Short mmCIF file of C-alpha atoms and ligand atoms in Angstrom, two decimals:
data_model
loop_
_atom_site.label_atom_id
_atom_site.label_comp_id
_atom_site.label_asym_id
_atom_site.label_seq_id
_atom_site.Cartn_x
_atom_site.Cartn_y
_atom_site.Cartn_z
CA MET J 1 -36.19 -14.95 -33.85
CA HIS J 2 -32.86 -17.17 -33.08
CA SER J 3 -33.06 -20.34 -30.61
CA GLU J 4 -31.31 -20.12 -27.18
CA LYS J 5 -29.04 -22.40 -28.76
CA GLN J 6 -28.26 -20.21 -31.89
CA LYS J 7 -27.80 -17.02 -29.72
CA GLU J 8 -25.03 -19.05 -27.70
CA THR J 9 -23.11 -20.21 -30.84
CA ASN J 10 -23.36 -16.94 -32.01
CA LEU J 11 -21.99 -15.50 -28.88
CA PHE J 12 -19.22 -18.34 -29.23
CA ILE J 13 -18.19 -17.16 -32.59
CA TYR J 14 -18.07 -13.44 -31.57
CA ASN J 15 -16.09 -13.94 -28.69
CA PHE J 16 -13.64 -16.36 -30.92
CA MET J 17 -13.30 -13.66 -33.49
CA VAL J 18 -13.06 -10.51 -31.45
CA ARG J 19 -11.02 -11.41 -28.01
CA ASP J 20 -7.64 -11.46 -27.80
CA THR J 21 -7.35 -14.98 -26.23
CA ALA J 22 -3.83 -14.80 -25.98
CA ILE J 23 -4.13 -12.38 -23.31
CA PHE J 24 -7.59 -13.10 -21.94
CA ASP J 25 -6.17 -16.44 -21.40
CA ILE J 26 -3.72 -15.23 -19.58
CA ILE J 27 -5.93 -13.13 -17.23
CA GLU J 28 -7.81 -15.92 -16.53
CA LYS J 29 -4.67 -17.63 -15.50
CA GLU J 30 -4.22 -14.95 -12.92
CA ARG J 31 -7.71 -15.19 -11.88
CA GLN J 32 -7.08 -18.72 -11.05
CA ARG J 33 -4.27 -18.07 -9.22
CA GLN J 34 -5.47 -15.71 -7.11
CA LEU J 35 -8.45 -18.00 -6.09
CA LYS J 36 -6.69 -20.82 -5.19
CA GLY J 37 -3.83 -19.49 -2.94
CA ILE J 38 -3.42 -17.79 0.33
CA GLU J 39 -2.55 -14.50 -0.46
CA LEU J 40 -0.29 -13.09 2.16
CA ILE J 41 1.58 -9.94 0.87
CA ALA J 42 0.94 -7.40 3.36
CA SER J 43 0.99 -4.79 0.53
CA GLU J 44 -1.89 -6.46 -1.77
CA ASN J 45 -5.87 -6.76 -1.78
CA PHE J 46 -8.67 -7.82 -3.80
CA VAL J 47 -10.97 -4.99 -4.82
CA SER J 48 -14.93 -5.05 -5.02
CA ASP J 49 -16.65 -5.99 -8.79
CA GLN J 50 -17.64 -2.14 -8.73
CA VAL J 51 -13.87 -0.73 -8.39
CA MET J 52 -13.04 -3.02 -11.24
CA GLN J 53 -15.86 -2.16 -13.13
CA ALA J 54 -14.83 1.46 -12.81
CA MET J 55 -11.42 0.89 -13.77
CA GLY J 56 -12.08 -0.82 -17.00
CA SER J 57 -14.69 2.02 -17.79
CA CYS J 58 -14.81 4.30 -20.89
CA LEU J 59 -13.16 6.99 -18.80
CA THR J 60 -10.01 5.39 -19.87
CA ASN J 61 -10.45 7.36 -23.04
CA LYS J 62 -10.47 10.77 -21.69
CA TYR J 63 -7.45 13.25 -21.52
CA ALA J 64 -8.08 15.74 -18.54
CA GLU J 65 -4.65 17.35 -17.96
CA GLY J 66 -5.05 19.93 -15.39
CA TYR J 67 -7.64 20.03 -12.54
CA ILE J 68 -11.41 20.51 -12.39
CA GLY J 69 -12.45 23.50 -14.18
CA HIS J 70 -9.32 24.51 -15.51
CA ARG J 71 -8.30 21.62 -18.09
CA HIS J 72 -5.87 21.56 -20.95
CA TYR J 73 -8.73 19.58 -22.95
CA GLY J 74 -12.51 20.21 -23.79
CA GLY J 75 -15.02 17.60 -23.04
CA CYS J 76 -13.85 17.27 -19.40
CA GLU J 77 -17.54 18.31 -17.71
CA VAL J 78 -18.39 14.58 -16.85
CA VAL J 79 -14.44 13.66 -15.56
CA ASP J 80 -14.64 16.99 -13.69
CA MET J 81 -17.89 15.15 -11.81
CA SER J 82 -16.01 11.89 -10.66
CA GLU J 83 -12.52 13.51 -9.88
CA GLY J 84 -14.60 16.03 -8.00
CA LEU J 85 -16.73 13.29 -6.16
CA ALA J 86 -13.48 11.00 -5.80
CA ILE J 87 -11.79 14.36 -3.56
CA GLU J 88 -15.26 14.96 -1.76
CA ARG J 89 -15.36 11.68 -0.30
CA LEU J 90 -11.38 11.35 0.27
CA CYS J 91 -11.90 14.57 2.45
CA LYS J 92 -14.72 13.32 4.34
CA LEU J 93 -12.78 10.12 5.28
CA TYR J 94 -9.83 11.26 6.61
CA GLY J 95 -10.82 14.58 7.54
CA ALA J 96 -8.79 16.46 5.09
CA GLU J 97 -9.18 20.14 3.76
CA TYR J 98 -7.56 19.24 0.52
CA ALA J 99 -6.79 16.19 -1.60
CA ASN J 100 -4.96 15.42 -5.08
CA VAL J 101 -6.37 12.16 -6.30
CA GLN J 102 -4.16 12.05 -9.39
CA PRO J 103 -1.03 10.67 -8.32
CA HIS J 104 -0.54 7.46 -10.83
CA SER J 105 1.23 5.45 -7.54
CA GLY J 106 2.24 6.05 -4.17
CA ALA J 107 5.89 6.73 -5.66
CA GLN J 108 4.65 9.37 -7.62
CA ALA J 109 2.48 11.00 -5.00
CA ASN J 110 5.80 11.32 -2.80
CA GLY J 111 8.03 12.33 -5.61
CA ALA J 112 5.79 15.19 -6.16
CA VAL J 113 5.84 16.33 -2.53
CA LEU J 114 9.65 16.04 -2.30
CA LEU J 115 9.57 18.31 -5.92
CA ALA J 116 7.17 20.60 -4.40
CA VAL J 117 9.21 21.49 -0.97
CA LEU J 118 12.93 20.40 -1.93
CA ASN J 119 15.49 22.02 -3.92
CA PRO J 120 17.75 19.41 -5.50
CA GLY J 121 20.41 18.54 -3.18
CA ASP J 122 18.39 19.52 0.32
CA LYS J 123 18.34 16.99 2.79
CA PHE J 124 15.42 15.17 4.10
CA MET J 125 14.80 12.57 6.47
CA GLY J 126 13.07 9.02 6.21
CA LEU J 127 13.14 5.59 7.69
CA ASP J 128 15.72 3.82 6.21
CA LEU J 129 14.88 0.95 3.70
CA ALA J 130 16.42 -1.79 5.28
CA HIS J 131 14.38 -0.67 8.73
CA GLY J 132 11.24 -0.91 7.05
CA GLY J 133 11.22 2.35 5.29
CA HIS J 134 9.93 2.90 1.42
CA LEU J 135 12.28 3.11 -1.87
CA SER J 136 10.74 6.31 -2.30
CA HIS J 137 11.80 7.60 1.36
CA GLY J 138 15.19 8.33 0.15
CA SER J 139 16.79 5.10 -1.22
CA LEU J 140 19.78 5.81 -3.52
CA VAL J 141 18.37 3.68 -6.54
CA ASN J 142 15.16 6.32 -6.51
CA THR J 143 14.94 9.33 -7.41
CA SER J 144 14.54 10.58 -3.65
CA GLY J 145 18.17 9.57 -3.12
CA LEU J 146 19.52 10.38 -6.39
CA ILE J 147 18.13 14.21 -6.62
CA TYR J 148 18.28 15.09 -2.92
CA LYS J 149 20.16 14.09 0.11
CA PRO J 150 18.41 11.57 2.38
CA VAL J 151 19.58 11.26 6.25
CA PRO J 152 17.82 7.98 7.54
CA TYR J 153 16.61 7.23 10.57
CA PHE J 154 16.62 3.59 12.31
CA LEU J 155 14.62 1.42 14.47
CA ASN J 156 16.14 0.41 17.81
CA LYS J 157 18.01 -2.46 18.00
CA GLU J 158 16.42 -4.10 21.46
CA THR J 159 12.91 -2.86 20.66
CA GLY J 160 12.39 -3.42 17.20
CA ARG J 161 10.60 0.03 17.02
CA VAL J 162 11.49 3.56 15.65
CA ASP J 163 14.20 5.04 17.80
CA TYR J 164 12.33 8.73 17.88
CA ASP J 165 15.57 9.77 20.71
CA GLU J 166 17.89 8.90 17.64
CA MET J 167 15.70 10.40 15.25
CA GLU J 168 15.63 13.74 17.27
CA LYS J 169 19.56 13.79 17.61
CA THR J 170 20.13 13.23 13.77
CA ALA J 171 17.20 16.21 13.11
CA LYS J 172 18.96 18.53 15.66
CA ALA J 173 22.81 17.61 14.00
CA GLU J 174 21.58 17.57 9.86
CA HIS J 175 18.75 20.30 9.97
CA PRO J 176 16.58 18.37 7.08
CA LYS J 177 14.15 20.28 5.52
CA LEU J 178 11.54 17.61 5.57
CA ILE J 179 11.17 14.52 7.80
CA ILE J 180 9.03 11.51 6.58
CA GLY J 181 7.43 9.10 8.43
CA GLY J 182 5.73 5.60 7.70
CA GLY J 183 6.98 2.51 6.31
CA SER J 184 6.51 -0.58 4.23
CA ALA J 185 7.19 -3.33 6.97
CA TYR J 186 6.45 -1.52 10.11
CA SER J 187 3.93 -3.14 12.47
CA ARG J 188 3.85 -0.79 15.09
CA GLU J 189 1.73 2.74 15.29
CA TRP J 190 3.82 5.58 14.84
CA ASP J 191 4.34 8.55 17.56
CA TYR J 192 3.36 11.41 14.82
CA ALA J 193 3.12 13.97 17.68
CA ARG J 194 6.50 13.12 18.79
CA MET J 195 7.59 13.37 14.90
CA ARG J 196 5.70 16.83 14.32
CA LYS J 197 7.49 18.12 17.83
CA ILE J 198 10.96 17.05 16.26
CA ALA J 199 10.11 18.77 13.02
CA ASP J 200 8.95 22.27 14.49
CA GLU J 201 12.38 22.10 16.58
CA VAL J 202 14.40 21.94 13.58
CA GLY J 203 12.32 23.70 11.26
CA ALA J 204 10.88 20.91 8.92
CA LEU J 205 7.81 20.10 7.61
CA LEU J 206 6.57 16.69 8.34
CA MET J 207 5.27 14.25 5.85
CA ILE J 208 3.49 10.86 6.44
CA ASP J 209 3.07 8.39 4.02
CA MET J 210 0.32 6.04 5.32
CA ALA J 211 0.34 3.77 2.35
CA HIS J 212 0.36 0.60 4.24
CA PRO J 213 -2.26 1.31 7.01
CA ALA J 214 -4.51 4.38 5.40
CA GLY J 215 -7.86 1.69 5.52
CA LEU J 216 -7.14 1.17 9.30
CA ILE J 217 -6.69 4.76 9.93
CA ALA J 218 -9.71 5.36 7.69
CA ALA J 219 -11.83 3.02 9.89
CA GLY J 220 -10.54 4.94 12.91
CA LEU J 221 -8.57 1.80 14.27
CA LEU J 222 -5.38 3.76 14.22
CA ASP J 223 -3.92 7.37 14.70
CA ASN J 224 -5.13 9.81 12.31
CA PRO J 225 -1.68 11.61 11.08
CA LEU J 226 -3.42 14.43 9.36
CA LYS J 227 -3.88 15.79 13.07
CA TYR J 228 -0.26 16.01 13.00
CA ALA J 229 1.48 16.30 9.59
CA HIS J 230 1.95 19.20 7.04
CA ILE J 231 1.20 17.08 4.40
CA VAL J 232 0.20 13.13 4.11
CA THR J 233 0.47 10.81 1.03
CA SER J 234 -0.90 7.18 0.60
CA THR J 235 -1.61 4.54 -1.85
CA THR J 236 -5.15 3.45 -2.54
CA HIS J 237 -4.45 -0.11 -3.10
CA LYS J 238 -3.05 -1.57 -0.16
CA THR J 239 -5.45 -1.70 3.27
CA LEU J 240 -7.67 1.08 1.93
CA ARG J 241 -8.62 -1.54 -0.83
CA GLY J 242 -9.17 0.54 -4.11
CA PRO J 243 -7.52 0.59 -7.38
CA ARG J 244 -3.37 0.55 -7.70
CA GLY J 245 -2.56 4.35 -7.09
CA GLY J 246 -1.89 7.51 -5.08
CA ILE J 247 -3.00 10.60 -3.43
CA ILE J 248 -2.03 13.56 -1.51
CA LEU J 249 -3.79 14.90 1.29
CA LEU J 250 -3.64 18.50 3.55
CA GLY J 251 -4.98 19.39 7.11
CA LYS J 252 -4.94 22.38 8.87
CA ASP J 253 -1.82 23.46 6.96
CA PHE J 254 -3.60 23.36 3.48
CA ASP J 255 -4.01 27.09 3.43
CA ASN J 256 -0.46 27.94 4.67
CA PRO J 257 2.03 29.98 2.40
CA TRP J 258 5.26 27.84 1.96
CA GLY J 259 7.48 30.38 1.74
CA LYS J 260 7.76 29.80 -2.16
CA VAL J 261 7.81 33.37 -3.73
CA THR J 262 6.91 33.33 -7.47
CA LYS J 263 8.18 35.41 -10.06
CA LYS J 264 5.40 37.88 -9.61
CA GLY J 265 6.38 38.08 -5.53
CA VAL J 266 3.42 36.19 -4.57
CA ILE J 267 3.66 33.69 -1.89
CA ARG J 268 1.71 30.32 -3.16
CA LYS J 269 -0.33 28.21 -0.72
CA MET J 270 0.65 24.53 0.00
CA SER J 271 -2.18 23.33 -1.94
CA SER J 272 -1.39 25.25 -5.10
CA ILE J 273 2.31 24.14 -4.73
CA LEU J 274 1.18 20.55 -4.27
CA ASN J 275 -1.25 20.56 -7.40
CA SER J 276 1.46 21.80 -9.49
CA ALA J 277 4.30 19.27 -8.72
CA VAL J 278 1.60 16.61 -9.53
CA PHE J 279 0.83 18.05 -12.79
CA PRO J 280 2.84 19.40 -14.90
CA GLY J 281 5.53 18.64 -12.31
CA MET J 282 5.52 14.67 -12.17
CA GLN J 283 2.60 13.58 -14.83
CA GLY J 284 0.84 14.41 -17.85
CA GLY J 285 -2.67 13.30 -17.98
CA PRO J 286 -4.87 11.70 -15.23
CA LEU J 287 -6.17 7.95 -15.19
CA GLU J 288 -9.78 9.14 -14.71
CA HIS J 289 -11.14 5.61 -14.82
CA VAL J 290 -8.79 4.70 -11.77
CA ILE J 291 -10.05 8.29 -10.34
CA ALA J 292 -13.31 7.01 -10.46
CA ALA J 293 -12.52 3.72 -8.98
CA LYS J 294 -10.97 5.91 -6.32
CA ALA J 295 -14.17 7.25 -5.89
CA VAL J 296 -16.01 3.69 -5.67
CA ALA J 297 -13.52 2.60 -3.18
CA PHE J 298 -13.85 5.67 -0.89
CA GLY J 299 -17.47 5.63 -1.07
CA GLU J 300 -17.02 1.64 0.22
CA ALA J 301 -14.48 2.99 3.05
CA LEU J 302 -17.40 5.39 4.54
CA GLN J 303 -19.43 2.28 4.88
CA PRO J 304 -20.05 0.77 8.16
CA GLU J 305 -19.17 -2.60 6.75
CA PHE J 306 -15.57 -1.32 6.07
CA LYS J 307 -14.80 -0.71 9.84
CA GLU J 308 -15.95 -4.03 10.69
CA TYR J 309 -13.77 -5.65 7.52
CA GLN J 310 -10.66 -3.34 8.89
CA THR J 311 -11.34 -4.83 12.26
CA GLN J 312 -11.24 -8.08 11.51
CA VAL J 313 -7.78 -7.26 9.21
CA LYS J 314 -6.28 -6.22 12.80
CA LYS J 315 -7.57 -9.07 14.80
CA ASN J 316 -6.33 -11.65 12.00
CA ALA J 317 -2.84 -9.68 12.35
CA ALA J 318 -3.14 -10.02 16.04
CA VAL J 319 -3.44 -13.74 16.02
CA MET J 320 -1.46 -14.31 13.26
CA ALA J 321 1.54 -12.63 15.25
CA GLN J 322 0.84 -14.77 18.32
CA ALA J 323 0.95 -17.99 16.17
CA PHE J 324 4.33 -17.13 14.94
CA VAL J 325 5.22 -16.68 18.33
CA ASP J 326 3.92 -19.64 20.04
CA LYS J 327 5.72 -21.75 16.92
CA GLY J 328 8.57 -19.93 18.02
CA TYR J 329 9.51 -17.66 15.68
CA ALA J 330 10.80 -14.15 16.13
CA VAL J 331 8.46 -11.44 15.16
CA VAL J 332 10.27 -8.18 14.75
CA SER J 333 9.28 -5.85 17.83
CA GLY J 334 7.27 -8.60 19.27
CA GLY J 335 3.85 -8.30 17.40
CA THR J 336 1.98 -5.87 15.48
CA ASP J 337 -0.53 -2.93 15.88
CA ASN J 338 -1.28 -2.93 12.34
CA HIS J 339 -2.35 -5.44 9.59
CA SER J 340 1.23 -6.65 9.03
CA MET J 341 4.10 -8.70 10.80
CA LEU J 342 7.86 -8.89 10.20
CA ILE J 343 9.33 -12.50 11.06
CA ASP J 344 12.90 -12.77 11.68
CA LEU J 345 13.84 -16.63 10.23
CA ARG J 346 17.33 -16.39 12.02
CA PRO J 347 16.67 -17.88 15.36
CA LYS J 348 14.50 -20.49 14.40
CA PHE J 349 16.06 -21.50 10.99
CA PRO J 350 19.43 -19.88 10.88
CA GLU J 351 20.10 -21.53 7.48
CA LEU J 352 16.99 -20.81 5.81
CA THR J 353 17.04 -17.42 3.60
CA GLY J 354 14.04 -15.21 3.21
CA LYS J 355 14.16 -16.12 -0.76
CA MET J 356 14.16 -19.94 0.01
CA ALA J 357 11.33 -19.55 2.40
CA GLU J 358 9.53 -17.72 -0.13
CA THR J 359 10.02 -19.68 -3.11
CA ALA J 360 9.10 -22.92 -0.52
CA LEU J 361 5.76 -20.78 0.44
CA VAL J 362 4.81 -19.78 -3.20
CA SER J 363 5.28 -23.61 -4.28
CA ALA J 364 2.47 -24.51 -1.84
CA ASP J 365 0.27 -21.30 -3.20
CA ILE J 366 0.92 -19.53 0.17
CA THR J 367 2.16 -16.17 -1.55
CA THR J 368 4.63 -13.63 0.76
CA ASN J 369 7.65 -11.49 0.39
CA MET J 370 11.10 -11.94 1.43
CA ASN J 371 12.28 -8.71 3.25
CA MET J 372 15.41 -7.49 5.22
CA VAL J 373 15.05 -7.36 8.85
CA PRO J 374 16.30 -5.02 11.01
CA PHE J 375 20.45 -5.09 11.25
CA ASP J 376 20.27 -8.08 8.84
CA THR J 377 23.09 -10.26 8.06
CA ARG J 378 21.96 -10.89 4.17
CA SER J 379 21.87 -8.79 1.23
CA ALA J 380 18.51 -7.57 0.13
CA PHE J 381 18.52 -10.36 -2.98
CA GLN J 382 18.85 -13.00 -0.15
CA THR J 383 17.49 -11.70 3.46
CA SER J 384 16.74 -12.86 6.51
CA GLY J 385 13.11 -12.02 6.85
CA LEU J 386 9.38 -12.85 5.78
CA ARG J 387 6.92 -10.14 5.59
CA PHE J 388 2.95 -11.36 6.35
CA GLY J 389 -0.25 -9.42 6.30
CA THR J 390 -3.89 -9.92 6.42
CA PRO J 391 -5.98 -7.37 4.35
CA ALA J 392 -6.08 -9.63 1.54
CA ILE J 393 -6.94 -12.85 3.22
CA THR J 394 -9.60 -11.07 5.07
CA THR J 395 -11.17 -9.46 2.25
CA ARG J 396 -12.12 -13.61 1.11
CA GLY J 397 -13.69 -13.54 4.47
CA ALA J 398 -11.21 -15.18 6.50
CA LYS J 399 -11.51 -15.36 10.58
CA GLU J 400 -8.96 -15.71 13.26
CA ASN J 401 -9.49 -19.66 13.32
CA LEU J 402 -8.16 -20.08 9.89
CA MET J 403 -5.11 -17.57 11.19
CA VAL J 404 -3.64 -20.41 13.05
CA GLU J 405 -4.35 -22.72 10.26
CA ILE J 406 -2.07 -20.88 8.05
CA VAL J 407 0.93 -20.38 10.26
CA GLU J 408 0.56 -24.00 11.19
CA MET J 409 0.90 -24.95 7.34
CA ILE J 410 3.75 -21.97 6.79
CA ASP J 411 5.35 -23.97 9.74
CA THR J 412 5.11 -26.86 7.89
CA VAL J 413 6.64 -25.98 4.70
CA LEU J 414 9.36 -23.96 6.19
CA SER J 415 10.44 -26.74 8.56
CA ASN J 416 11.19 -28.93 5.30
CA PRO J 417 11.55 -26.21 2.74
CA GLU J 418 13.25 -28.89 -0.05
CA SER J 419 10.84 -31.82 0.40
CA GLU J 420 8.29 -31.76 -3.17
CA ALA J 421 6.15 -34.14 -1.09
CA ASN J 422 5.91 -31.60 2.21
CA ILE J 423 5.25 -28.57 -0.32
CA LYS J 424 2.65 -30.88 -2.53
CA SER J 425 0.57 -31.84 0.72
CA VAL J 426 -0.03 -28.32 2.01
CA ARG J 427 -0.60 -26.83 -1.45
CA GLU J 428 -3.58 -29.49 -1.61
CA LYS J 429 -4.94 -28.66 1.56
CA VAL J 430 -3.96 -24.93 0.96
CA ASN J 431 -6.13 -25.17 -2.34
CA SER J 432 -8.90 -27.28 -0.84
CA ILE J 433 -9.47 -24.72 1.99
CA MET J 434 -9.65 -21.68 -0.50
CA LYS J 435 -12.51 -23.42 -2.48
CA ASP J 436 -14.66 -22.05 0.28
CA TYR J 437 -13.81 -18.37 -0.06
CA PRO J 438 -14.60 -16.10 -2.67
CA LEU J 439 -11.91 -13.17 -4.07
CA PHE J 440 -14.29 -10.47 -2.58
CA ALA J 441 -16.59 -11.50 0.46
CA TRP J 442 -17.86 -8.26 1.77
C1 PLP R 501 3.74 0.66 -1.35
C2 PLP R 501 4.46 2.06 -0.72
C3 PLP R 501 4.37 3.22 -1.66
C4 PLP R 501 4.57 3.09 -3.02
O1 PLP R 501 3.62 2.72 -3.86
P1 PLP R 501 3.42 2.53 -4.95
O2 PLP R 501 2.01 2.59 -5.66
O3 PLP R 501 3.69 0.91 -5.52
O4 PLP R 501 4.38 3.30 -5.89
C5 PLP R 501 4.97 4.29 -0.92
N1 PLP R 501 5.16 4.15 0.16
C6 PLP R 501 5.12 3.07 1.11
C7 PLP R 501 5.18 3.70 2.66
C8 PLP R 501 4.31 2.31 0.61
O5 PLP R 501 4.16 0.91 1.41
#
């Protein structure tokens, strides 16, 4: 028998010899960065230990091209079970009839849908990137804009909300084959019913990308787009609090023929066309370790605590937006219905760019990102806005009172962004506050 001391020494020597300290030291640095700071990037979150464990499991070793029961590799009986569980839980979570859990990311999920329903050069509509849309909704540097023909729609200048009347006019003039709803920096609820009506009027399909608010929707705190859209896509790592990844869902339309006729004269179902678009259309082998982690996250999202968490995310965002308004900041659209908000810095600090503001805040260990605001007068590399969100800080256990304090600290930094002493005093306060908050408090 070895003594405890001997065991410890052996373990130390073993770790020292086989561990890649170069990379694990870096990973530890990142963990410390996450622990000591206030994370306000609207698209980020902290996952549970179980989600992390599934991702770091032996499932990463398995090739499983294809779908459950129809794989191109042997030995897939076990991963078939975890992928099946992921699909079953996901369908239950949103009331879906079909789910594809294989997309490696949100952008891949969207790319697969475009591949499934459009031909190169076909017109489709999406929210303009500078107005809160996403790269994969028609940006000219993304495949969506390079291969197909995007026609953007915009926010209304007065209300800061999607201008559905203009959307309808554009759709009637341009006759797109697909209309995409959803965005990355849009703090308001969407009028899905109106969008479906517009899509039906021009004979287009409606796809809703719920990447940002997916968690709030799963908890029933925002309208469920599956009731209105032909196709729904999402990421799994934002408010939904799962591993990085993408998903595609179908509701009542899952069985509808698409009108695409195969060489044999068969009209294929939507579900079958989407499956082929993901694999072999966009991807090769699925990330079965990530799919298992998705299953864990969907299981967590089905628990009652998840609704409590999302309720707190929404409350925290509302309080944060109001605190910004109280301090004289311009919040685009005047507030938020979800977990995020976009601040237009120009009225309060005309000289301060989003980039300068982001840099100063990051130096104070408050992480956020610069963002274009609608009708921005600066470029995407400078911007006039900052985007904030509450999913990550709420996972750490923060409540409304901390939101007010955070806005106070942000205001202190932005009022004097070039003073090292000012930034240092806020950073010390941030680090001391966050000592009391674990990464995952639920
Ligand atoms: C984040 C996001 C995506 C893309 O997700 P990735 O996983 O980064 O590819 C797609 N659509 C919207 C609306 C998003 O906000």
